[in-house]
PDB file of N, CA and C in Angstrom:
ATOM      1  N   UNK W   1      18.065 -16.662  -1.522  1.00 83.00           N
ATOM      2  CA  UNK W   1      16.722 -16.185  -1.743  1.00 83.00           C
ATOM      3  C   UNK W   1      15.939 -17.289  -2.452  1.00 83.00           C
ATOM      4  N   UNK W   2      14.905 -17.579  -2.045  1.00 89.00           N
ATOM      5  CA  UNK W   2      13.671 -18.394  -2.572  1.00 89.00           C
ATOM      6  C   UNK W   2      12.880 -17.823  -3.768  1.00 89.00           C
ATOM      7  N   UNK W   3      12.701 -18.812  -4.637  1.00 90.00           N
ATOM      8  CA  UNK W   3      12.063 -18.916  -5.744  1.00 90.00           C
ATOM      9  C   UNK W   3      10.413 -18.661  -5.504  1.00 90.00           C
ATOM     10  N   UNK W   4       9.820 -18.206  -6.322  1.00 88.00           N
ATOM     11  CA  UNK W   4       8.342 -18.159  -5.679  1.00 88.00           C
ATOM     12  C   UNK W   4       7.472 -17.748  -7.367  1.00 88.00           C
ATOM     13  N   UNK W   5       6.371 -18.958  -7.746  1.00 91.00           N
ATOM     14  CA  UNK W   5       6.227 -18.602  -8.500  1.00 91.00           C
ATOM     15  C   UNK W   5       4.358 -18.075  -8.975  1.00 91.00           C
ATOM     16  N   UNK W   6       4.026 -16.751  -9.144  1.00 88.00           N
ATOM     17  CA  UNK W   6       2.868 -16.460  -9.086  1.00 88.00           C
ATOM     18  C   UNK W   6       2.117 -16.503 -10.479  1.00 88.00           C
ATOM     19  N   UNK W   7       1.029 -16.446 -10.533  1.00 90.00           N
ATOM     20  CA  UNK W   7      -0.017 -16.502 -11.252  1.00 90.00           C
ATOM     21  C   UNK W   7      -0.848 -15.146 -11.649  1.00 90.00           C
ATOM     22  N   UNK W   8      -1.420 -14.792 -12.767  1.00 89.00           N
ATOM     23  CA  UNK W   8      -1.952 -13.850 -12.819  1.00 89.00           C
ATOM     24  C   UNK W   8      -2.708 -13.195 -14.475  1.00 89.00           C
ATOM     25  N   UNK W   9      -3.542 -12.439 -14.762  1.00 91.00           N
ATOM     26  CA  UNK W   9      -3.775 -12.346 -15.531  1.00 91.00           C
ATOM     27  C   UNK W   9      -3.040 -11.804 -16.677  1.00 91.00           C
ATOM     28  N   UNK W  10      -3.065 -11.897 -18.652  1.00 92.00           N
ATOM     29  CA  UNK W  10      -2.060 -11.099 -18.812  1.00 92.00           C
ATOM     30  C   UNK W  10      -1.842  -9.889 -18.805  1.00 92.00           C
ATOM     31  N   UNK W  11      -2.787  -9.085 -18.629  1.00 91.00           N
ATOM     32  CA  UNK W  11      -3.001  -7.234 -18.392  1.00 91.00           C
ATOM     33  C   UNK W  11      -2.004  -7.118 -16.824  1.00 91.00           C
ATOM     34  N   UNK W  12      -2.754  -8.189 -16.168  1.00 90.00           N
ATOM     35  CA  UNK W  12      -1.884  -7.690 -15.066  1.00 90.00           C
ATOM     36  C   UNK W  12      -0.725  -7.925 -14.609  1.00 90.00           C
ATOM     37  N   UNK W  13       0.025  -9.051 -15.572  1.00 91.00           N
ATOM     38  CA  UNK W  13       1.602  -9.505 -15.607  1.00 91.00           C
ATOM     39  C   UNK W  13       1.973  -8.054 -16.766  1.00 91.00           C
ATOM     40  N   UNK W  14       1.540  -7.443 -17.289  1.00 92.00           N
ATOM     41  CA  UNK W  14       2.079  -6.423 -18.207  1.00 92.00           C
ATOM     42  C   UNK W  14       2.141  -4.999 -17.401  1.00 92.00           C
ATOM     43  N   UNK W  15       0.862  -4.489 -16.417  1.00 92.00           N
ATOM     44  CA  UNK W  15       1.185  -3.609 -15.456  1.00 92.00           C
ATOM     45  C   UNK W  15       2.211  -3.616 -14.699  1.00 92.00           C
ATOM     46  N   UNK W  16       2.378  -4.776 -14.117  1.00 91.00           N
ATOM     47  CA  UNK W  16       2.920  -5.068 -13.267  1.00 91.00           C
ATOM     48  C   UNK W  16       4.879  -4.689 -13.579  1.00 91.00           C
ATOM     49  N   UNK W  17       4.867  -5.536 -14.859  1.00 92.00           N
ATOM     50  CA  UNK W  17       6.250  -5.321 -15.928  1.00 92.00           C
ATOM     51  C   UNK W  17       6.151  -3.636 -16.281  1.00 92.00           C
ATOM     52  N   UNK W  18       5.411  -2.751 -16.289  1.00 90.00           N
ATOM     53  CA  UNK W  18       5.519  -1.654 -16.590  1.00 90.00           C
ATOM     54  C   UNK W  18       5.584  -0.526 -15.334  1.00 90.00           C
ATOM     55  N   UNK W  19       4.821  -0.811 -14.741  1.00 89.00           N
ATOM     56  CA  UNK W  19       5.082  -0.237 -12.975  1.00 89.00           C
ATOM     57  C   UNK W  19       6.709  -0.192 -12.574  1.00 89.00           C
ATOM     58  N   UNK W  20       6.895  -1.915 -12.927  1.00 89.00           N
ATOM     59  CA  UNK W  20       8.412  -2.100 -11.915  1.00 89.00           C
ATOM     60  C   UNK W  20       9.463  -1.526 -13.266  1.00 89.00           C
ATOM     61  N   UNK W  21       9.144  -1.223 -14.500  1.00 92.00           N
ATOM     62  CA  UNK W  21      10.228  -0.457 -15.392  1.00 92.00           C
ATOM     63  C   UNK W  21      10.353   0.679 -14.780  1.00 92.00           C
ATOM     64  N   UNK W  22       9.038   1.638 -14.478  1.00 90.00           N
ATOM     65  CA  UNK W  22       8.878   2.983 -14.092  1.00 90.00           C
ATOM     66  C   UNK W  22       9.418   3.454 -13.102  1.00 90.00           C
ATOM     67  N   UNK W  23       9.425   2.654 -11.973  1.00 87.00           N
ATOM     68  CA  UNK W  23      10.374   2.766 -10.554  1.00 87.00           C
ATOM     69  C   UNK W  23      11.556   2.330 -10.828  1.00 87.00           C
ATOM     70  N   UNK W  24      12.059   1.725 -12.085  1.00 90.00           N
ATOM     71  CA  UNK W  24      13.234   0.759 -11.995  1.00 90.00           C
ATOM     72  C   UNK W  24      13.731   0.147 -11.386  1.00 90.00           C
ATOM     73  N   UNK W  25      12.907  -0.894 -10.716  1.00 90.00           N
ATOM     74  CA  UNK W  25      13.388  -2.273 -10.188  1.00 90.00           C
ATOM     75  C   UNK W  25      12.421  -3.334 -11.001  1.00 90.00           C
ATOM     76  N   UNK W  26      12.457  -4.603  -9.872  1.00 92.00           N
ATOM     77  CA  UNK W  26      11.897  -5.761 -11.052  1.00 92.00           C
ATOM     78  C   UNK W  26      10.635  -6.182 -10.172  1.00 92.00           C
ATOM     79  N   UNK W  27       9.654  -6.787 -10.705  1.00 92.00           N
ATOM     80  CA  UNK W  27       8.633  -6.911 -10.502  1.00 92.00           C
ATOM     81  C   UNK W  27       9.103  -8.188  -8.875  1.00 92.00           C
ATOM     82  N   UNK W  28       9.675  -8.839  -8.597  1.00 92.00           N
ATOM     83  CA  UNK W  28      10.204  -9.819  -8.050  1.00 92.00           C
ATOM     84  C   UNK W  28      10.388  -8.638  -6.628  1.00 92.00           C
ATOM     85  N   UNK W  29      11.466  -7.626  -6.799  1.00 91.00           N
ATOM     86  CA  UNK W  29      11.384  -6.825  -5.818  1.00 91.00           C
ATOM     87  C   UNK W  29      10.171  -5.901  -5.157  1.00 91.00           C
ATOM     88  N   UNK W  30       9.448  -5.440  -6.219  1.00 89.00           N
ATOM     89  CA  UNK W  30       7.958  -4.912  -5.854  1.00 89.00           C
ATOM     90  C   UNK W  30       7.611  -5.297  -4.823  1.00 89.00           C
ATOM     91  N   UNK W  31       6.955  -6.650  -5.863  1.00 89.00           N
ATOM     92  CA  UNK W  31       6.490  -7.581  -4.656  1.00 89.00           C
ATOM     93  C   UNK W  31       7.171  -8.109  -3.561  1.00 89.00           C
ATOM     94  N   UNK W  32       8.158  -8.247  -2.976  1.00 89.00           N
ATOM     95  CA  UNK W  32       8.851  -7.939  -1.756  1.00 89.00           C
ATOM     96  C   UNK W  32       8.415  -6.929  -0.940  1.00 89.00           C
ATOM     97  N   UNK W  33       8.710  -5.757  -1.795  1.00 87.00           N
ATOM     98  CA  UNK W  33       8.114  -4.675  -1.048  1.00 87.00           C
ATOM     99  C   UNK W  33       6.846  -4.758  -0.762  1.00 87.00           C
ATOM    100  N   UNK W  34       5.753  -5.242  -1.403  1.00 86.00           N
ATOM    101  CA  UNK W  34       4.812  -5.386  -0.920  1.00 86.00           C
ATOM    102  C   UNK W  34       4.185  -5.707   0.365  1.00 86.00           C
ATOM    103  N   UNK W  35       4.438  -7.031   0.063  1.00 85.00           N
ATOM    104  CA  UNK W  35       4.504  -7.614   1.376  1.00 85.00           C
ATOM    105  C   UNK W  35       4.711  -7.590   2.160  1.00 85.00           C
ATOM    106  N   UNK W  36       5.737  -6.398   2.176  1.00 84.00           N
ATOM    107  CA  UNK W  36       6.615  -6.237   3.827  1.00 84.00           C
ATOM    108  C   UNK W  36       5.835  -5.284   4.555  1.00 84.00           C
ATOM    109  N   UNK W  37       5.281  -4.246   3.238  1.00 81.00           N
ATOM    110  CA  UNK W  37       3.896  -2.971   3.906  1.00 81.00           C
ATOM    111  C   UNK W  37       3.395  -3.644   4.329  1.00 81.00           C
ATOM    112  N   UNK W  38       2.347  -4.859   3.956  1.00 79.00           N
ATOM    113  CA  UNK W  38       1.342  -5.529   4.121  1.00 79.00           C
ATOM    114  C   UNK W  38       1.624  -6.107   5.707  1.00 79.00           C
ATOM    115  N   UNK W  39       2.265  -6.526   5.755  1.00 80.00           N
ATOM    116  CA  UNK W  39       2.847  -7.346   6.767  1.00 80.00           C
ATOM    117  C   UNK W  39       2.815  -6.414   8.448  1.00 80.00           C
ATOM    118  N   UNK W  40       3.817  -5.333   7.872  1.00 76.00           N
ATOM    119  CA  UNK W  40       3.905  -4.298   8.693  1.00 76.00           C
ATOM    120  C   UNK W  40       2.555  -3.663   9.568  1.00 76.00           C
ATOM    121  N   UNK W  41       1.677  -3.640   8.664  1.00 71.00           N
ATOM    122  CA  UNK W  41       0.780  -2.586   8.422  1.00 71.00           C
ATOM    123  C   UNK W  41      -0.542  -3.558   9.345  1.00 71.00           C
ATOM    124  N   UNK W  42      -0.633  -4.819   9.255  1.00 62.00           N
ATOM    125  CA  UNK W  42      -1.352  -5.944   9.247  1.00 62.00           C
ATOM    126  C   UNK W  42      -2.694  -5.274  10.377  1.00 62.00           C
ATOM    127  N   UNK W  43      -1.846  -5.117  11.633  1.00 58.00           N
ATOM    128  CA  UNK W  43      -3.153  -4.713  12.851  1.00 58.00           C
ATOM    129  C   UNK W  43      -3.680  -3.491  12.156  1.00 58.00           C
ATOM    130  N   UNK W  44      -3.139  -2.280  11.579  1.00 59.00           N
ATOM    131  CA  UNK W  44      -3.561  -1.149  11.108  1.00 59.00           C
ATOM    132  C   UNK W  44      -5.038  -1.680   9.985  1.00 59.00           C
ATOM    133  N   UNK W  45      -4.531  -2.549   9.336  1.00 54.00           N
ATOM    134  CA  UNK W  45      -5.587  -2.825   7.958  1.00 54.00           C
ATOM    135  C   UNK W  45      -6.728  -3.482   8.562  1.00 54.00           C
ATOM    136  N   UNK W  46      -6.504  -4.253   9.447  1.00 59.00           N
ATOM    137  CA  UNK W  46      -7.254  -5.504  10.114  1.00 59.00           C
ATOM    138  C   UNK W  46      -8.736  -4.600  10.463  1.00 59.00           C
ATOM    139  N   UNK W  47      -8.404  -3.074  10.992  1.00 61.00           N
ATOM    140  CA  UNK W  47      -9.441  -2.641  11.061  1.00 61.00           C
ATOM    141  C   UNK W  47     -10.448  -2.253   9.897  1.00 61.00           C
ATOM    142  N   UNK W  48      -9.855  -2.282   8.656  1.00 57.00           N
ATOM    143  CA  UNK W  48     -10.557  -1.658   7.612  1.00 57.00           C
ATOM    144  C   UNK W  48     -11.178  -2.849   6.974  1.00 57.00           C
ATOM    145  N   UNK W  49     -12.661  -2.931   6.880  1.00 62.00           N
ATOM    146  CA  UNK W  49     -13.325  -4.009   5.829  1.00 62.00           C
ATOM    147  C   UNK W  49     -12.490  -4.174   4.457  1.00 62.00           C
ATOM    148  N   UNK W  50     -12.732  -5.083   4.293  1.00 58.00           N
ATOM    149  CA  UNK W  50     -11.347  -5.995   3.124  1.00 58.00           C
ATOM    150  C   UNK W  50     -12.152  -5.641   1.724  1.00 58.00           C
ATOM    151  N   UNK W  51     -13.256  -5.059   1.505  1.00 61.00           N
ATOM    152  CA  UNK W  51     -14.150  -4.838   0.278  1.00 61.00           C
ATOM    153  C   UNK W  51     -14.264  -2.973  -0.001  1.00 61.00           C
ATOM    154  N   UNK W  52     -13.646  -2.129   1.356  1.00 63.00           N
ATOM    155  CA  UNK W  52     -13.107  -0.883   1.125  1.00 63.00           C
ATOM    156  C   UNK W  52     -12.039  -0.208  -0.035  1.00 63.00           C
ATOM    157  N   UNK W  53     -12.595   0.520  -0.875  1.00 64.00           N
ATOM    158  CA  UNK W  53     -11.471   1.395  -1.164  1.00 64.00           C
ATOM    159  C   UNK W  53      -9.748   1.778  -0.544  1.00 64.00           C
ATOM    160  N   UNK W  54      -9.986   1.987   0.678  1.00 58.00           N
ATOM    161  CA  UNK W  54      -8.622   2.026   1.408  1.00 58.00           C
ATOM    162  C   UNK W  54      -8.185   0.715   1.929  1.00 58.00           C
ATOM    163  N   UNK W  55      -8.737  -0.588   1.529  1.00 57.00           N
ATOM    164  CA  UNK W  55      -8.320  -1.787   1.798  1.00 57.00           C
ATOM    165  C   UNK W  55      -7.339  -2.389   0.672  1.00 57.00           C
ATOM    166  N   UNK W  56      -8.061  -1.936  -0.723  1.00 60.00           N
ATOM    167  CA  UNK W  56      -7.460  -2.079  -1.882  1.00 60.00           C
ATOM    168  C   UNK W  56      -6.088  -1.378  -2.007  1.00 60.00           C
ATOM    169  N   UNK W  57      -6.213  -0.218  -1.700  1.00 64.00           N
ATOM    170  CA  UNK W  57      -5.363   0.855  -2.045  1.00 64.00           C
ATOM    171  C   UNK W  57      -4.110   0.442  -0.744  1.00 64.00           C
ATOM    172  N   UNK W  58      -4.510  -0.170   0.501  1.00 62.00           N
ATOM    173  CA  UNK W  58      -3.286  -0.346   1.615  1.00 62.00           C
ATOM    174  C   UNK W  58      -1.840  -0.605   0.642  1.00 62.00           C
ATOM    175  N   UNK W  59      -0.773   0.254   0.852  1.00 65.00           N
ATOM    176  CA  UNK W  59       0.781  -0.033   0.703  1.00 65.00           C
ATOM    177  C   UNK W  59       0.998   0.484  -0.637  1.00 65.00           C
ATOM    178  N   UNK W  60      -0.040   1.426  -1.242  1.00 65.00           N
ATOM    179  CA  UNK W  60       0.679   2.195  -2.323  1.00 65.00           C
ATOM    180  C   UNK W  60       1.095   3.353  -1.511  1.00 65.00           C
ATOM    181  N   UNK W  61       1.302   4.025  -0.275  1.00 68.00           N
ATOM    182  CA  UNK W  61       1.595   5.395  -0.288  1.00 68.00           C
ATOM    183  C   UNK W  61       2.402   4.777   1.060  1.00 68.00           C
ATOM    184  N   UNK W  62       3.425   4.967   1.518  1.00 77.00           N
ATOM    185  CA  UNK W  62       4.237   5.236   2.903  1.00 77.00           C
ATOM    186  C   UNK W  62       3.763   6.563   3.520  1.00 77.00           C
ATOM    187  N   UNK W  63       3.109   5.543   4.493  1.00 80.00           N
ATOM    188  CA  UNK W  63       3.031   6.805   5.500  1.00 80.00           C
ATOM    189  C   UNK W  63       4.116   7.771   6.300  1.00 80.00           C
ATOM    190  N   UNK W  64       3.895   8.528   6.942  1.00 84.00           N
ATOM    191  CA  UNK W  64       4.905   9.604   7.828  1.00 84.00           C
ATOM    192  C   UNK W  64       4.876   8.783   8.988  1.00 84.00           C
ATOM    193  N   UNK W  65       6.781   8.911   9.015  1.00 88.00           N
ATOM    194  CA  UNK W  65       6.954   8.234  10.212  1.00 88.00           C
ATOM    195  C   UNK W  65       6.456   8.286  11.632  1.00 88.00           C
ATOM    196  N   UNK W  66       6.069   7.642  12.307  1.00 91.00           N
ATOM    197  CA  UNK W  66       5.823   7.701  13.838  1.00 91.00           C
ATOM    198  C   UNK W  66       4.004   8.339  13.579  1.00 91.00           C
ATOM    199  N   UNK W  67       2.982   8.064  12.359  1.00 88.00           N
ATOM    200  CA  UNK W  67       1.898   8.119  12.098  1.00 88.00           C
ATOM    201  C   UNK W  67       0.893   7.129  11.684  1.00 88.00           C
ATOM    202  N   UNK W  68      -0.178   6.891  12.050  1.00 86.00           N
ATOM    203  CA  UNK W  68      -0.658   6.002  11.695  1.00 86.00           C
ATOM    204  C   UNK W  68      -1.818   6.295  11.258  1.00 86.00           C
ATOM    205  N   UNK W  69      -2.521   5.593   9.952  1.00 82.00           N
ATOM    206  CA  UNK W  69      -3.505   5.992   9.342  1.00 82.00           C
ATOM    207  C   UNK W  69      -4.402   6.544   9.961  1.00 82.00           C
ATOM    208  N   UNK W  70      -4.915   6.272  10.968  1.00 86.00           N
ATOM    209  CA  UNK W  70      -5.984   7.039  11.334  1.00 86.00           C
ATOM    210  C   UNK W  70      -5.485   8.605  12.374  1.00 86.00           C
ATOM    211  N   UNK W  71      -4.298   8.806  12.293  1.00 87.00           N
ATOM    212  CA  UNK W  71      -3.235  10.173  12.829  1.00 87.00           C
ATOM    213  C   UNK W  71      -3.838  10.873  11.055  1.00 87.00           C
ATOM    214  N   UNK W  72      -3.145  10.556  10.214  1.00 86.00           N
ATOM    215  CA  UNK W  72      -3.310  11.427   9.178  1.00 86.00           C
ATOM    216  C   UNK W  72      -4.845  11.735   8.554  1.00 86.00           C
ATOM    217  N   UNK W  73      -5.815  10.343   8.613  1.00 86.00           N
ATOM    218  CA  UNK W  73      -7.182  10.898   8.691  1.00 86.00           C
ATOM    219  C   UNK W  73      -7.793  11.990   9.217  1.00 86.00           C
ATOM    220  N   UNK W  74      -7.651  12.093  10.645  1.00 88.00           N
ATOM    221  CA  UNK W  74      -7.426  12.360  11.548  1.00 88.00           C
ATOM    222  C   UNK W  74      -6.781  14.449  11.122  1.00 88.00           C
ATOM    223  N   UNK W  75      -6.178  14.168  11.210  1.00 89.00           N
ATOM    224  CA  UNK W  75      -5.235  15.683  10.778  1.00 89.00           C
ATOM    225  C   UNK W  75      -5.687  16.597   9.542  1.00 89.00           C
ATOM    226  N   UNK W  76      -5.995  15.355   8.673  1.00 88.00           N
ATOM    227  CA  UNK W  76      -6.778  15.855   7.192  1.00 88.00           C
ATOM    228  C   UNK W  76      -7.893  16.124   7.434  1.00 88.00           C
ATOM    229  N   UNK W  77      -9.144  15.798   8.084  1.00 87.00           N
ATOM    230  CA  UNK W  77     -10.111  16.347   8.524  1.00 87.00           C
ATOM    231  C   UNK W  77     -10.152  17.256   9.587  1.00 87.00           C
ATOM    232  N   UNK W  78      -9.738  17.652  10.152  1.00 87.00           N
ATOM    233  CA  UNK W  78      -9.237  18.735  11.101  1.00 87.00           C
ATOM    234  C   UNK W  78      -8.853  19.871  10.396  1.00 87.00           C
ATOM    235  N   UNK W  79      -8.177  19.482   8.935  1.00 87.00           N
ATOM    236  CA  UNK W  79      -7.325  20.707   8.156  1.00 87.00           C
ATOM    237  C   UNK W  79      -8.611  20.935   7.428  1.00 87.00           C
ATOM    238  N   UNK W  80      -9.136  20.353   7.016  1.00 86.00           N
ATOM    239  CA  UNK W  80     -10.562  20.353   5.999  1.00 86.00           C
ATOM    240  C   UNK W  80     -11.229  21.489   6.044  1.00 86.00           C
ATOM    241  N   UNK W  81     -11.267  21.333   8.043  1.00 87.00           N
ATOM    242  CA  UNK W  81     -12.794  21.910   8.547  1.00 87.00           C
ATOM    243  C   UNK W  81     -12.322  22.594   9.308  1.00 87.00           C
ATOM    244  N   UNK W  82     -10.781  23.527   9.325  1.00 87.00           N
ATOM    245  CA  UNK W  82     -10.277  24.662   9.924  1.00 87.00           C
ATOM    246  C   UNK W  82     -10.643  24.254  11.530  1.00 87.00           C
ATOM    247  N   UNK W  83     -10.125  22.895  11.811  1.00 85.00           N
ATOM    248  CA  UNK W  83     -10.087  22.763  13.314  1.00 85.00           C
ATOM    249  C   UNK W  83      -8.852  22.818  13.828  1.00 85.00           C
ATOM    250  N   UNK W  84      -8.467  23.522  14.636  1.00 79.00           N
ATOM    251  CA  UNK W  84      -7.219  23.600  15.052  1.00 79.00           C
ATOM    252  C   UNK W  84      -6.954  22.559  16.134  1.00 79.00           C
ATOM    253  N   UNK W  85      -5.854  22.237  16.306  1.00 71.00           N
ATOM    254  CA  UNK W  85      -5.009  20.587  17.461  1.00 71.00           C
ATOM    255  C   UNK W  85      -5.032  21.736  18.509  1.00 71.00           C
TER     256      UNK W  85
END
């Protein structure tokens, strides 16, 4: 495994150290995980302006398998407004 070394503010090297206590892993793995949503996810996000709320927020929540963000949009507004599939 490769070394990789990031930069950042200190509030957000201390979230970051407190997040990855809370899940109990290490900030090193997080960010692995990160990236791999990110990565995954890439054509899905590509549609969303990069200055959005749900642009920011991409790869805190796993979606349901075999769904894609705009399936659960999609379903949640339908449930909203008592539209039935």
């Amino acid at each position: 495994m490769r070394k990789l070394t990031l930069s950042a503010d200190d509030e957000t090297v201390k979230q970051a150290k407190r997040i990855a206590a809370r899940h109990r892993t290490s900030v090193s793995a997080m960010f692995a995980r990160f990236v791999r949503r990110m990565a995954r996810g890439k054509e899905e996000a590509d549609d969303i302006p990069a200055d959005s709320i749900a642009s920011r927020a991409t790869g805190f929540v796993a979606l349901p398998k075999g769904k894609t963000p705009r399936d659960v949009v999609t379903e949640s507004l339908m449930e909203k407004h008592g539209v039935k599939p």
